[in-house]
Coordinates of C-alpha atoms in Angstrom, one line a residue:
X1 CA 20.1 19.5 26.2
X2 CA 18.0 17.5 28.5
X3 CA 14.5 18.3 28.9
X4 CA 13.0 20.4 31.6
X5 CA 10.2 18.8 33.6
X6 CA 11.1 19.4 36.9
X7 CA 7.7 20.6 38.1
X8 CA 5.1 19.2 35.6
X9 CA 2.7 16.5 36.1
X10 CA 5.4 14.1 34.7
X11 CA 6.6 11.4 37.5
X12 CA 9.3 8.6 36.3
X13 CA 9.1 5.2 39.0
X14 CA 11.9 2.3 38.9
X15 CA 11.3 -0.9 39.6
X16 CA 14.4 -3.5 40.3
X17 CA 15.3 -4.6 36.6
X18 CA 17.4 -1.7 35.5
X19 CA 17.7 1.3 38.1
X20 CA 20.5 2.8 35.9
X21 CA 18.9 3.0 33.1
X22 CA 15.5 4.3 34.7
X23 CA 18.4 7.1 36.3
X24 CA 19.9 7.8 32.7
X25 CA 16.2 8.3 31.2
X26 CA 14.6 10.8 34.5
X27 CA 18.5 12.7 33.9
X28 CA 17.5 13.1 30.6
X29 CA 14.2 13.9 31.4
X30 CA 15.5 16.5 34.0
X31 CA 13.4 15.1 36.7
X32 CA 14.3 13.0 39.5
X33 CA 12.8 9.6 39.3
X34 CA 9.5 9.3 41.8
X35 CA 9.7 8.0 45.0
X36 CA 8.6 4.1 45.9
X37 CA 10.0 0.9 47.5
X38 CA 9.6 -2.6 47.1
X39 CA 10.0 -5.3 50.1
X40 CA 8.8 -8.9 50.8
X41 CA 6.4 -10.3 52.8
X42 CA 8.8 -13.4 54.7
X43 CA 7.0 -15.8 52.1
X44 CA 8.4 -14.2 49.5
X45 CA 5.1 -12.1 48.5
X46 CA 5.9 -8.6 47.0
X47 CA 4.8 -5.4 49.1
X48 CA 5.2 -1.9 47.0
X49 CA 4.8 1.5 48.6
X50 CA 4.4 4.7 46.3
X51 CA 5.7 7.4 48.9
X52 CA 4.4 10.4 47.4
X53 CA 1.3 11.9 45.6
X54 CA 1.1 11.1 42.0
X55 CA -3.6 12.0 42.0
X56 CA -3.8 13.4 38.5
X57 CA -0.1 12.6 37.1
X58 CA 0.9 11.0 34.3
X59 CA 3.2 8.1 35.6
X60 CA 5.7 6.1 33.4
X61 CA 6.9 3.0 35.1
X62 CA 10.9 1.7 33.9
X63 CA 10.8 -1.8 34.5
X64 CA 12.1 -4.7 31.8
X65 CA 10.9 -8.1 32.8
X66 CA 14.7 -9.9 32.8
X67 CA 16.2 -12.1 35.0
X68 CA 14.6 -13.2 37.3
X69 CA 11.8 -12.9 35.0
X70 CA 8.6 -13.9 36.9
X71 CA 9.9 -11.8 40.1
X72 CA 10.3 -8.7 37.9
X73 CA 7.0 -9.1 35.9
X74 CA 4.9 -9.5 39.3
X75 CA 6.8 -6.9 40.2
X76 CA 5.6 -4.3 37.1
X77 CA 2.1 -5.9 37.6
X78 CA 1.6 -5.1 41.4
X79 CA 3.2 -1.5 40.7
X80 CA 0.9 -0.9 37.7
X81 CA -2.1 -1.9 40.4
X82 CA -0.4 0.5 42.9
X83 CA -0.4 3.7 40.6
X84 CA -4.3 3.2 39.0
X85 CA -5.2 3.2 42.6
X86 CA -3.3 5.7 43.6
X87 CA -5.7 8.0 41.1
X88 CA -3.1 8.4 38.7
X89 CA -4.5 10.2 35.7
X90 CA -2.4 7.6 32.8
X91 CA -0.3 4.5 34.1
X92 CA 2.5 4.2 30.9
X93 CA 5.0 0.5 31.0
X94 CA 8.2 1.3 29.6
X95 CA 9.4 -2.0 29.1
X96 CA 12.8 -1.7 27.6
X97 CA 13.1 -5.0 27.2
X98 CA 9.5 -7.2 26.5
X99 CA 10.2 -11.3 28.4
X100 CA 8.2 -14.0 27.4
X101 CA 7.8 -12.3 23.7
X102 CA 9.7 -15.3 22.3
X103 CA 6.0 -17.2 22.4
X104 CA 4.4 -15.1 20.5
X105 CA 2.2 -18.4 18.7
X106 CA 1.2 -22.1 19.1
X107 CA 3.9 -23.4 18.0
X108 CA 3.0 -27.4 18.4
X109 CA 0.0 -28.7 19.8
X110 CA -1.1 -27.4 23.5
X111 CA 1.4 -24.9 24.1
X112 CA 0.1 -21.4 25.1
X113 CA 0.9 -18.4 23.7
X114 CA 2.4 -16.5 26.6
X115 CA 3.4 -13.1 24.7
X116 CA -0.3 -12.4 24.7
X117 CA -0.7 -13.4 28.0
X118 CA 1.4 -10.6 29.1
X119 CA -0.2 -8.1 27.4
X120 CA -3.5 -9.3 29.0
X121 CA -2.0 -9.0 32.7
X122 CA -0.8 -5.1 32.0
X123 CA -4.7 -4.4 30.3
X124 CA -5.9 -6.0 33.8
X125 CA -3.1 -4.7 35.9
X126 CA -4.3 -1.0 35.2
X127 CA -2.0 -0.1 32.3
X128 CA -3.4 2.7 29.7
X129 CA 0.0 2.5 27.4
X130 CA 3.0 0.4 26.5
X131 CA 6.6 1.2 25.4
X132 CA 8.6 -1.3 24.3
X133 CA 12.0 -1.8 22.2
X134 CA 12.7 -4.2 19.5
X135 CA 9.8 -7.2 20.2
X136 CA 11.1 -10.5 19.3
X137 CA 7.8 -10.8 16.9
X138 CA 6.6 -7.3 15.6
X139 CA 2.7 -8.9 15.9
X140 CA 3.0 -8.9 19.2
X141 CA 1.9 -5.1 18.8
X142 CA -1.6 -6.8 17.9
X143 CA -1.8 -8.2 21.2
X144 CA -2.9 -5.0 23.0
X145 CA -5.7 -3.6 23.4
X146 CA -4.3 -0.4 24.8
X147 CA -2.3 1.9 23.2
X148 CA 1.6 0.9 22.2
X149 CA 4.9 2.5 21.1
X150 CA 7.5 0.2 19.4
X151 CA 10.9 1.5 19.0
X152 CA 13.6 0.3 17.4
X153 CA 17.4 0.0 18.5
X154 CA 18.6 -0.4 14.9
X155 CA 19.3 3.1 14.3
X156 CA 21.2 3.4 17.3
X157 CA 23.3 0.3 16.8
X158 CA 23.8 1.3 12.9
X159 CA 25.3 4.7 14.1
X160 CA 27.4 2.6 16.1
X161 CA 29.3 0.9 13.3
X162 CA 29.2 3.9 11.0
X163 CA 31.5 5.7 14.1
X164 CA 33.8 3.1 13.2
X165 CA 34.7 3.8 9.8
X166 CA 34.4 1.3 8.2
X167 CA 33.9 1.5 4.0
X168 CA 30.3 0.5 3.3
X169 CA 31.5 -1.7 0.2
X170 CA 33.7 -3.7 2.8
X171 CA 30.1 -4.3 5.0
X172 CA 27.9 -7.0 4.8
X173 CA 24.8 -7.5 7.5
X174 CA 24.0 -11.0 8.6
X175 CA 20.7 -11.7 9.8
X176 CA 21.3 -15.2 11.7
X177 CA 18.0 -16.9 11.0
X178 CA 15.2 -16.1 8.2
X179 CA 13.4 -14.5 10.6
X180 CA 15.4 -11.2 11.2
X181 CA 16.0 -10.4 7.7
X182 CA 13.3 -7.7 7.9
X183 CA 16.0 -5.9 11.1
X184 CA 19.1 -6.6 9.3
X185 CA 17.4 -5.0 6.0
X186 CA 16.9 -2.0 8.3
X187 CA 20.2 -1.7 8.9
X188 CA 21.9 -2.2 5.6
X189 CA 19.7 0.1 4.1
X190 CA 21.3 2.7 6.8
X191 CA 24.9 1.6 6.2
X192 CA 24.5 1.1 2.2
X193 CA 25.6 -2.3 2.8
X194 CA 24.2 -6.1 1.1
X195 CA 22.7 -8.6 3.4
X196 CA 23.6 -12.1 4.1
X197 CA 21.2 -14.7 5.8
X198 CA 22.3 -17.9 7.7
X199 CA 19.8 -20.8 7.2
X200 CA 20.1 -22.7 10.2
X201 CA 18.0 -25.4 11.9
X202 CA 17.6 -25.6 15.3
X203 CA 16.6 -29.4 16.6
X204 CA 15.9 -28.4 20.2
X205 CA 16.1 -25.1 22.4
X206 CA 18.8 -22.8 22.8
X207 CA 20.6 -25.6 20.5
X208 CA 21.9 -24.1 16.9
X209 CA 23.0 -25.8 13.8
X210 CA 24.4 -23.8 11.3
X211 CA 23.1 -25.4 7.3
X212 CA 24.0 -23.0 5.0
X213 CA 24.8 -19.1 3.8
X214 CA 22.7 -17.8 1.5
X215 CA 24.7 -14.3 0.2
X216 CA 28.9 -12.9 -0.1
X217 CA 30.7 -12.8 2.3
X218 CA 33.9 -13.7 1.6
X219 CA 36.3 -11.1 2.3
X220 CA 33.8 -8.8 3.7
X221 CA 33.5 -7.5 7.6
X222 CA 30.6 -8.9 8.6
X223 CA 27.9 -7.1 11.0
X224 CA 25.9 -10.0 12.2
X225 CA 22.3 -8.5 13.9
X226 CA 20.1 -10.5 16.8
X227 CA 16.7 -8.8 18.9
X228 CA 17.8 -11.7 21.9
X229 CA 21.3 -13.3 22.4
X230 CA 20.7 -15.8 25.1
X231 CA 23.2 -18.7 25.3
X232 CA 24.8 -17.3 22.3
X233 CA 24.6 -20.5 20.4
X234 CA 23.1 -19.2 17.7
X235 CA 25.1 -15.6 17.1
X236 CA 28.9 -17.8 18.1
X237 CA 27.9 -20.6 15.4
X238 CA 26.8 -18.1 13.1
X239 CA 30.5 -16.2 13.8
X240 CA 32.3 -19.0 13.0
X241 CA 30.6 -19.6 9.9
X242 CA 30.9 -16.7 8.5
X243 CA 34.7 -16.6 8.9
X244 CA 35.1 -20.5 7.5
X245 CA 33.3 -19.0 4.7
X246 CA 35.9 -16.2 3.8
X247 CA 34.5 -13.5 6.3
X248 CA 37.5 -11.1 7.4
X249 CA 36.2 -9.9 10.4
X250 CA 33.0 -10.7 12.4
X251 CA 31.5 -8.0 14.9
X252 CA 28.0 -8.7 15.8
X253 CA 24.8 -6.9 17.9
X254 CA 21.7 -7.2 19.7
X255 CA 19.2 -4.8 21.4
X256 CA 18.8 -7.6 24.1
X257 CA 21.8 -9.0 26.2
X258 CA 19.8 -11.7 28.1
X259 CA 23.2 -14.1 28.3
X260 CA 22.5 -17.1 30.0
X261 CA 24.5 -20.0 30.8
X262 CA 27.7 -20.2 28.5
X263 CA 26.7 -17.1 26.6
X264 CA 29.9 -15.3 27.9
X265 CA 32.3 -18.3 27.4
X266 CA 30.8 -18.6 23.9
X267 CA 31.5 -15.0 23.2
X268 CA 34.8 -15.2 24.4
X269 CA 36.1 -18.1 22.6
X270 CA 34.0 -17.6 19.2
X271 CA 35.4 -15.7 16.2
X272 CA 33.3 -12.3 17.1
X273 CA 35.5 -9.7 17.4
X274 CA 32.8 -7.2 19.2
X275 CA 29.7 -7.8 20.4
X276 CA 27.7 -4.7 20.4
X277 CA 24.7 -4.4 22.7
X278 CA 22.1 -1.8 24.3
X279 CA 21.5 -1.5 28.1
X280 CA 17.9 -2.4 27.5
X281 CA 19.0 -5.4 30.3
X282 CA 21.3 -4.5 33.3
X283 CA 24.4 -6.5 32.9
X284 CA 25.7 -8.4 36.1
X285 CA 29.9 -8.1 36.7
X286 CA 29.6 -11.6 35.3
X287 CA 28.5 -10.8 32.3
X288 CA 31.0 -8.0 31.3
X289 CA 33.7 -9.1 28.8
X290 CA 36.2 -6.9 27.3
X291 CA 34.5 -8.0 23.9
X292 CA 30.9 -6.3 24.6
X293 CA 30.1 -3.0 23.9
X294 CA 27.3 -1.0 25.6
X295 CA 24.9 1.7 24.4
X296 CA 22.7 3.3 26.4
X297 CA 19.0 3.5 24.4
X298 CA 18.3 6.1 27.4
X299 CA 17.8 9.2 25.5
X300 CA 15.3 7.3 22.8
X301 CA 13.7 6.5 25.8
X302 CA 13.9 9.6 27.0
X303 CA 12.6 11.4 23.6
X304 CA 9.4 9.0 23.6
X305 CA 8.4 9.8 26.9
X306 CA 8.8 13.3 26.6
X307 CA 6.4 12.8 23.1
X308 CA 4.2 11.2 25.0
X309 CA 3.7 13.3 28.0
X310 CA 3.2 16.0 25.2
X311 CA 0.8 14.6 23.0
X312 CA 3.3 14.6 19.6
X313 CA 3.8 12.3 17.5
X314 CA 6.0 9.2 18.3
X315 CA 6.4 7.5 14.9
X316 CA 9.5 9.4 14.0
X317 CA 11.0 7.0 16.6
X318 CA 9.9 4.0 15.2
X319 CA 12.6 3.8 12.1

C-alpha cells in the first residue's frame, strides 16, 4: 500500500537523469513530485526555477549523475543551491546511481580522487543528506561530512533469481574481479549458494583479460554479480569463461546499467543468457535488448525516504 503524504511537509523534485523513476518513487510516496524546470541560457549555462513554496519543507531531490554525466551533476549542484535558498528546512540527494565513484583513490601518481570531490560539491552546494545505492567503493561513505544512507540492490536482485526457481545446489555466484567478492558473498549467503571469483587483469581501461577461476563451476548455473557494467568487457569475458570452463548456463546482474559503446553488442553476442539490472539509470531505446531485465529499486527508494522524512531507522535497508 503506498504511503500517504499528500499534504505533509514532504516535497519530491526531478531533475533530468531519470524522470520515471523519480515518478515510480513520489507514486509510491503518494505525492506528486514538486514542481520545477530546468532551461539554458543560449551558452549552454543551466537556469532552474522551483515554481512553488517549499520555506520549511523537507525536500528530496531524484537525480543520478549518468550520461551526460557533467550536465546532470551541474544540474543536482545548481538545484541543491536552488532549494537551501529557497529556505528549505533539509535539502536530501537521492542519487540512485553515484558517477565519478569509480576514483575513489590515487591510484598512480598525480591523479585526483574525484569521488571525494563530489561529495565536497553537494557539502558546498547546500546538501544536509545523501542517498545513494550500491557505491562502486563502500569508503566512499567516509567521504561526507554530512549525513549518508547506503542501500543495497542485492536483495532485490537475489529475490529476482530465487523467482526463478532455480535449485540452490545448481547456483554458483561469480564475483568478476577480487574486488566484489564482499557483494557476491551477500548474495550467496541469500540464495545458499558457493561463490566463484574470476581473477582477471586489466592492462588498460575499459579493456578486460580474463587469467583464471578460482572456485566450481562446472556444471553449475552461474549468477555472475557487477555494481557498474559499462562496455561490458569485463561481465561478457567473464561469461564466456565461465561456460569454457563447464558453466551450464550464465545469467548475470548489476545495480548500474551505464552501457557504453559496445556494451549492447557484447551482451548480445556473449554467452549471458540474462542480464538482470535495476533502473537506478534510465535506459535509452538503444540500449534495450530482449536479454536485459529491469527492476525498478523504486519502492526501496521509496521506503528510505519515507524513514527518513520520519525520523526511523534506515539500517534495516542497508542489507
Amino acid at each position: 500500500m503506498p504511503y500517504q503524504y499528500a499534504n505533509s511537509q514532504l516535497k519530491i523534485f526531478s531533475l533530468n537523469s531519470n524522470n520515471p523513476l523519480a515518478q515510480e518513487i513520489a507514486q509510491e510516496m503518494g505525492v506528486e513530485l514538486g514542481k520545477s524546470s530546468v532551461k539554458h541560457f543560449s551558452d549552454g549555462e543551466i537556469q532552474i526555477s522551483i515554481e512553488e513554496s517549499i520555506r520549511g519543507c523537507d525536500v528530496f531531490i531524484v537525480q543520478s549523475t549518468s550520461a551526460p554525466v557533467n550536465e546532470h551533476l551541474m544540474e543536482l549542484l545548481i538545484m541543491v543551491d536552488a532549494v537551501k535558498r529557497a529556505s528549505a528546512r533539509t535539502v536530501n540527494v537521492v542519487m540512485p546511481y553515484y558517477g565519478y565513484a569509480r576514483q575513489d583513490r590515487k591510484a598512480k601518481a598525480r591523479e585526483p580522487i574525484t569521488a571525494k570531490l563530489v561529495a565536497n560539491l553537494l557539502e558546498t552546494a547546500g546538501a544536509t543528506r545523501v542517498i545513494v545505492l550500491d557505491l562502486h567503493a563502500p569508503q566512499i561513505q567516509g567521504f561526507f561530512d554530512i549525513l549518508i544512507d547506503h542501500l543495497m540492490a542485492v536483495p532485490l536482485l537475489s529475490d529476482y533469481f530465487k523467482s526463478k526457481g532455480i535449485p540452490a545446489e545448481e547456483i554458483v555466484i561469480v564475483s568478476p574481479d577480487h574486488g566484489g567478492v564482499t557483494r557476491a558473498r551477500k548474495m550467496a549467503e541469500r540464495l545458499k549458494a558457493p561463490i566463484a571469483i574470476i581473477d582477471k587483469r586489466r592492462p588498460k581501461p575499459n579493456v578486460a583479460e580474463v587469467m583464471n577461476i578460482v572456485g566450481n563451476v562446472d556444471g553449475k548455473v552461474a549468477i555472475l554479480i557487477d555494481d557498474i557494467i559499462d562496455t561490458a568487457g569485463t561481465i561478457t569475458i567473464g561469461a564466456d569463461a565461465l561456460r569454457a570452463a563447464g558453466a551450464k548456463e550464465v545469467y548475470a546482474c548489476c545495480s548500474h546499467p551505464v552501457l557504453s559503446g559496445p556494451a549492447i553488442e557484447r551482451i548480445e553476442n556473449s554467452a549471458i543468457k540474462e542480464l538482470v539490472v535495476t533502473n537506478t539509470i534510465q535506459l535509452s531505446e538503444e540500449k534495450k535488448s530482449p536479454k536485459i531485465t529491469e527492476l525498478s529499486v523504486a519502492k526501496l527508494m521509496a521506503d528510505a525516504i519515507s524513514r527518513v522524512y520520519e525520523n526511523k531507522s534506515v539500517s534495516t535497508l542497508f542489507d
